[in-house]
Tab-separated table of C-alpha atoms in Angstrom:
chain	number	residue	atom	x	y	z
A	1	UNK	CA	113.846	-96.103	25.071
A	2	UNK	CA	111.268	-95.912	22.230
A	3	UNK	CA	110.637	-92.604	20.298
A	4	UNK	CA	109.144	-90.665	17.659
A	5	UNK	CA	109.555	-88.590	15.523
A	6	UNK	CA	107.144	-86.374	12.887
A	7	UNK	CA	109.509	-83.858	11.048
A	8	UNK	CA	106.604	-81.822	9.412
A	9	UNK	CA	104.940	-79.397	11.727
A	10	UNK	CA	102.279	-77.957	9.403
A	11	UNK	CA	101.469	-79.386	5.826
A	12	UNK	CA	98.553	-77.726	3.959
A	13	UNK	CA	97.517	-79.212	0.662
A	14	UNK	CA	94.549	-79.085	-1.390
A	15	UNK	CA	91.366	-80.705	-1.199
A	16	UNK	CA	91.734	-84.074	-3.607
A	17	UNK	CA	95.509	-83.772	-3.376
A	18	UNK	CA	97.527	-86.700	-2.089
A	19	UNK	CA	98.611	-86.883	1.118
A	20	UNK	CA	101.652	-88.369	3.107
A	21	UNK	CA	102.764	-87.396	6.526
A	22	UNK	CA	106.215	-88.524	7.547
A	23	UNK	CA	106.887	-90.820	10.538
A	24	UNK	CA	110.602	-91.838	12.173
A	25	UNK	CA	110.682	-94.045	15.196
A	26	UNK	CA	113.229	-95.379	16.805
A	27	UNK	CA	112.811	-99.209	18.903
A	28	UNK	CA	115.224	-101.918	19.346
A	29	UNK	CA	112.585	-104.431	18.309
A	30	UNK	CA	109.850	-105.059	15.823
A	31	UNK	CA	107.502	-101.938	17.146
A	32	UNK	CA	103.898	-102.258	17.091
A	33	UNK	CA	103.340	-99.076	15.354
A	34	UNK	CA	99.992	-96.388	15.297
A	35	UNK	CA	98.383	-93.394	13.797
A	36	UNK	CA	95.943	-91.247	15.647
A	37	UNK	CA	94.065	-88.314	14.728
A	38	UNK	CA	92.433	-85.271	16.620
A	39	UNK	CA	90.239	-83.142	15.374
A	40	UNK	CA	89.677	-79.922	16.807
A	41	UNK	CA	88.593	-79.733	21.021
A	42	UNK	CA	88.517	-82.929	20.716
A	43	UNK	CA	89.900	-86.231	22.114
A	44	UNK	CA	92.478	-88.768	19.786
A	45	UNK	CA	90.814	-91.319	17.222
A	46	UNK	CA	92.538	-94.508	16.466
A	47	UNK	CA	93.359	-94.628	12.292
A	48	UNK	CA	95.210	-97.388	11.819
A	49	UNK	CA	97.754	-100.237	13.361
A	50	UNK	CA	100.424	-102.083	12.792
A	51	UNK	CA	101.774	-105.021	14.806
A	52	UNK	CA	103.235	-107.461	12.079
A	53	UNK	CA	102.562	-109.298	8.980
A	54	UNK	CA	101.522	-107.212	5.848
A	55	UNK	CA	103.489	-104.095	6.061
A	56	UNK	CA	100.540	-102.137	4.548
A	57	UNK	CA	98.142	-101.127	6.689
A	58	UNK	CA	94.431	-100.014	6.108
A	59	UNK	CA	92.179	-97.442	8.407
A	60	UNK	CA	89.803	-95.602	8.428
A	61	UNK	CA	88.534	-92.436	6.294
A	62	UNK	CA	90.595	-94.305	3.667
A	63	UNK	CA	94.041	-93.372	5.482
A	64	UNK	CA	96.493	-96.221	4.782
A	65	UNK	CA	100.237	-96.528	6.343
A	66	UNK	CA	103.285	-98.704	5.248
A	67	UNK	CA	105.927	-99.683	7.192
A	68	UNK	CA	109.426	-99.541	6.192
A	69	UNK	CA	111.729	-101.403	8.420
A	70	UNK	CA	114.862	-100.468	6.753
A	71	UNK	CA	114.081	-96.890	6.961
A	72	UNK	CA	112.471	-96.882	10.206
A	73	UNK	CA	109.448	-95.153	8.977
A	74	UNK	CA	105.824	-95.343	9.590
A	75	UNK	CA	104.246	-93.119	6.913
A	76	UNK	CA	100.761	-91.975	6.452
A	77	UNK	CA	98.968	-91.858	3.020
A	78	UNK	CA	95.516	-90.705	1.637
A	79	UNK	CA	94.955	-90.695	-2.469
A	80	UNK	CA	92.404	-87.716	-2.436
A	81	UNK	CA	91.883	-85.221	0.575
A	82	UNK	CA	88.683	-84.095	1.910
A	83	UNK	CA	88.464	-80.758	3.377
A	84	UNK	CA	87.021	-82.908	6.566
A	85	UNK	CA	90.473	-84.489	7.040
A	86	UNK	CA	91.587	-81.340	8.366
A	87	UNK	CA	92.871	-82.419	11.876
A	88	UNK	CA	96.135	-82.690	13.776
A	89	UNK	CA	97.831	-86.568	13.351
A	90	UNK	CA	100.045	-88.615	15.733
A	91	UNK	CA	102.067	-91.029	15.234
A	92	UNK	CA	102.790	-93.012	18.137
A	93	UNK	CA	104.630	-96.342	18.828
A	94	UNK	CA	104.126	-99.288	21.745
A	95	UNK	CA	106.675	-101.652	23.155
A	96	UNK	CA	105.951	-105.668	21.952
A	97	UNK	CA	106.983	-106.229	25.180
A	98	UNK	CA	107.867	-106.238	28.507
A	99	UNK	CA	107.229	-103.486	31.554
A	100	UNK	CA	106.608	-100.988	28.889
A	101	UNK	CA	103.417	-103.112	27.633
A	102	UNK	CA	100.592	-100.604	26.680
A	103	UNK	CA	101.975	-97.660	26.783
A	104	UNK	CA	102.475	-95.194	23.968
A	105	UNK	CA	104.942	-92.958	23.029
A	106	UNK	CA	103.401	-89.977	20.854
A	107	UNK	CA	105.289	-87.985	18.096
A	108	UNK	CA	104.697	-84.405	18.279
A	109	UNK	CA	102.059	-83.798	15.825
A	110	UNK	CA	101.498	-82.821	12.031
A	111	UNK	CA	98.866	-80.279	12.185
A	112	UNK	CA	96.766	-80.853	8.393
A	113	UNK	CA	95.213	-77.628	6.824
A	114	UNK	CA	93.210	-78.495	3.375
A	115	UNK	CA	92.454	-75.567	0.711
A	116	UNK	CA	89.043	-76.031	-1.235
B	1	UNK	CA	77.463	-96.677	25.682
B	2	UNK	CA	79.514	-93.047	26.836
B	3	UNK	CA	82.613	-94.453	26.365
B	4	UNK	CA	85.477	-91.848	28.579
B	5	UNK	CA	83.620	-89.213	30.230
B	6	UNK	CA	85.770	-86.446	31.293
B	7	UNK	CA	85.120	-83.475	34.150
B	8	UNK	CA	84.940	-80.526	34.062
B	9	UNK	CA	85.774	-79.624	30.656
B	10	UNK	CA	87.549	-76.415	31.542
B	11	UNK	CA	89.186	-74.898	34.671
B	12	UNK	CA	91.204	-72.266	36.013
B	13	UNK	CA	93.378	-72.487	39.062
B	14	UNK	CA	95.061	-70.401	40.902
B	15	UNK	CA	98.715	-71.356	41.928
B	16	UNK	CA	99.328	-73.548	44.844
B	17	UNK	CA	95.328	-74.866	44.612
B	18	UNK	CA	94.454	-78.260	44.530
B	19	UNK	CA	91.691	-80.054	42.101
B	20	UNK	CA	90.948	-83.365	41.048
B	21	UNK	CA	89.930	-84.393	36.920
B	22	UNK	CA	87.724	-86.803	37.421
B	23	UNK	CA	87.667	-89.762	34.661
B	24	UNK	CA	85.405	-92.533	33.805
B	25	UNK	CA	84.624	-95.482	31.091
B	26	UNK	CA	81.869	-97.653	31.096
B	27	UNK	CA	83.827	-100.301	28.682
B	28	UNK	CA	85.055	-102.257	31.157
B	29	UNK	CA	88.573	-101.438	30.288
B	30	UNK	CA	91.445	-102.719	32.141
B	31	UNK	CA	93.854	-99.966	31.705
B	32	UNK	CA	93.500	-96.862	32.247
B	33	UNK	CA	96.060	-93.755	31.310
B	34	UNK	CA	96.396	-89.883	31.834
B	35	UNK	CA	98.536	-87.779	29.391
B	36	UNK	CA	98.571	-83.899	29.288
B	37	UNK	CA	99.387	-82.494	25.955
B	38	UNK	CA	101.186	-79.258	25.082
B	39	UNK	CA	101.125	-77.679	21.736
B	40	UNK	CA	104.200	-78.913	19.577
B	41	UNK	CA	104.850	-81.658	22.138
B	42	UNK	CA	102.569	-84.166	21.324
B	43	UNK	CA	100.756	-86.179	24.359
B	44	UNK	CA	103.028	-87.161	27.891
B	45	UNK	CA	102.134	-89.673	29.859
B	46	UNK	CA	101.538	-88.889	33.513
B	47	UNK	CA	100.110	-92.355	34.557
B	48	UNK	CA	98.310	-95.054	34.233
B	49	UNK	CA	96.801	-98.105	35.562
B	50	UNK	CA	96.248	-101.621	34.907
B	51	UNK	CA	93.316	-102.596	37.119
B	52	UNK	CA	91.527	-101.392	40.178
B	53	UNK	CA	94.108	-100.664	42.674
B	54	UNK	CA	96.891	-101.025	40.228
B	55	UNK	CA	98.901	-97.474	39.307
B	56	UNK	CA	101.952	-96.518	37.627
B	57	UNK	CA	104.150	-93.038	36.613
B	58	UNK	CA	104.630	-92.456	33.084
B	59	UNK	CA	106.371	-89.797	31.440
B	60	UNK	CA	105.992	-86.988	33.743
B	61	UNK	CA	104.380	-87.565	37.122
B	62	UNK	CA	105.741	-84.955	39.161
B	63	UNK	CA	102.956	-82.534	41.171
B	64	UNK	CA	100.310	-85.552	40.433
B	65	UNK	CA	98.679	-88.049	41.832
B	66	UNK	CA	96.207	-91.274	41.042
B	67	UNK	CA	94.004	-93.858	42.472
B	68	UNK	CA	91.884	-96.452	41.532
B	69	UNK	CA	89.394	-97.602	43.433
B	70	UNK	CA	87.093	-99.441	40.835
B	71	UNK	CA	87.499	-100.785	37.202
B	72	UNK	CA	85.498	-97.387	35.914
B	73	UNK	CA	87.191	-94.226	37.734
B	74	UNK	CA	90.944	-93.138	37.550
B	75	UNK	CA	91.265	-89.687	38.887
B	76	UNK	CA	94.071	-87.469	38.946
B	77	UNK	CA	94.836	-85.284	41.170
B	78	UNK	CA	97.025	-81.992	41.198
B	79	UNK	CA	98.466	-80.694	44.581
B	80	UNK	CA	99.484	-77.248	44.718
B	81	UNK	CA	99.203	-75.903	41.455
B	82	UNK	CA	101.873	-74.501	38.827
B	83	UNK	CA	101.367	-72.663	35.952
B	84	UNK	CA	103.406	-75.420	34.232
B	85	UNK	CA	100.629	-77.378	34.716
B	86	UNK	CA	98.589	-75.147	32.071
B	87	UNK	CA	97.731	-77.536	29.849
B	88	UNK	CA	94.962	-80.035	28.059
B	89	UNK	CA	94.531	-83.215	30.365
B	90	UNK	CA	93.350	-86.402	28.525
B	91	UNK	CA	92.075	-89.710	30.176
B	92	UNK	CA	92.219	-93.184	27.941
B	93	UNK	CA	90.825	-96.650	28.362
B	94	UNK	CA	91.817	-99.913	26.419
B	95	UNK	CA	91.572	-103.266	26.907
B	96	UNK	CA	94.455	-105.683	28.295
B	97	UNK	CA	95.682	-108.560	26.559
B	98	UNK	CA	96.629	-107.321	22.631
B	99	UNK	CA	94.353	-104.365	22.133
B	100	UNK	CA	96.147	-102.296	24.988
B	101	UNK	CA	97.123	-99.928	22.243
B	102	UNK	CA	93.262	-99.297	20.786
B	103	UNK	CA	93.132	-96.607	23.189
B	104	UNK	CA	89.911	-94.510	23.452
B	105	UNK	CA	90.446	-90.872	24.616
B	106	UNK	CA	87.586	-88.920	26.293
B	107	UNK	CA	87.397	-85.306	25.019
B	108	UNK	CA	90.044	-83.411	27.516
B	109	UNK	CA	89.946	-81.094	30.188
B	110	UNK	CA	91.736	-77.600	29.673
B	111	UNK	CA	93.610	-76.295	32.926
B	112	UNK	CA	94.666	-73.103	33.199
B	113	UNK	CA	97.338	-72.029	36.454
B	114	UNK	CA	97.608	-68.435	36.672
């Protein structure tokens, strides 16, 4: 069975600080691979996917995402922060295949707080 | 162009009630899904569909129940509620064939069981 995993709960960080928010999943085939965010009350925003080719990925809000096969990762980057990025994030693989095709299994979260 | 409409927005329920969330997307999605999300949990899929009178469990399905009737609606219902049902309830819509993972959430329903 797929999983996920985001090992930071909470991350705060400055406004124009860099930001990267850790993803682990765990598939026994190429995953197809997501980030979502949700801002506060409401519903979940796609960012960004990735389903093969260039293992750099580019969303939106300027969030970008690389995946690492040989680490299993997913991560989630931003150069500069804007206090408006302030949201909770979700990583969240799908199966390539199969019975399992277009569902999504969700990480638990990485709540962002940005400082001015 | 609403995109998923969600009712009500709010709730509270006393245990062993019933109630239906009502959800609906004028996209003409194919598949539908409900999750309910927990804080520190992340979002659990209860079901979802992939066409009119086409349903599935996810995750956790227990105490809940679906239809769908028409391309636009996928309600779920709860049958004698728990207060492990407390929770945020969120419908999604994508399309089939390769963008099945570009959900689009409507805004959520919180549920209170006391």
């Amino acid at each position: 069975a797929q999983s996920v995993t985001q090992p930071d709960i909470h991350i705060t960080v400055s406004e124009g600080a860099s930001l990267e928010l850790r993803c682990n999943y765990s598939y026994g085939a190429t995953p197809y691979l997501f980030w979502y965010v949700q801002s506060p009350g409401q519903g979940l925003q796609l960012l960004l996917k990735y389903f093969s080719g260039d293992t750099l990925v580019q969303g939106i809000k300027g969030f970008e995402a690389e995946f690492k096969r040989s680490q299993s990762s997913f991560n989630l980057r931003k150069p500069s922060v804007h206090w408006s990025d302030a949201a909770e994030y979700f990583c969240a693989v799908g199966a390539s295949g199969g019975t399992s095709y277009g569902k999504l299994t969700f990480g638990q979260g990485t709540i962002l707080t940005v400082h001015p | 162009n609403a995109g998923v409409t969600q009712t009500p927005k709010f709730r509270i329920l006393k245990i062993g009630q019933s109630m239906t969330l009502q959800c609906t997307q004028d996209m003409n999605h194919n598949y539908m899904y409900w999750y309910r999300q927990d804080p520190g949990m992340g979002l659990k899929l209860i079901y979802y569909s992939v066409g009119a009178g086409i349903t599935d469990k996810g995750e956790v399905p227990n105490g809940y129940n679906v239809s769908r009737s028409t391309t636009e609606d996928f309600p779920l219902r709860l049958e004698l509620a728990a207060p492990s049902q407390t929770s945020v309830y969120f419908c999604a819509s994508s399309q089939s064939q390769g963008s099945a993972y570009e959900q689009y959430f409507g805004p959520g329903t919180r549920l209170t069981v006391t």
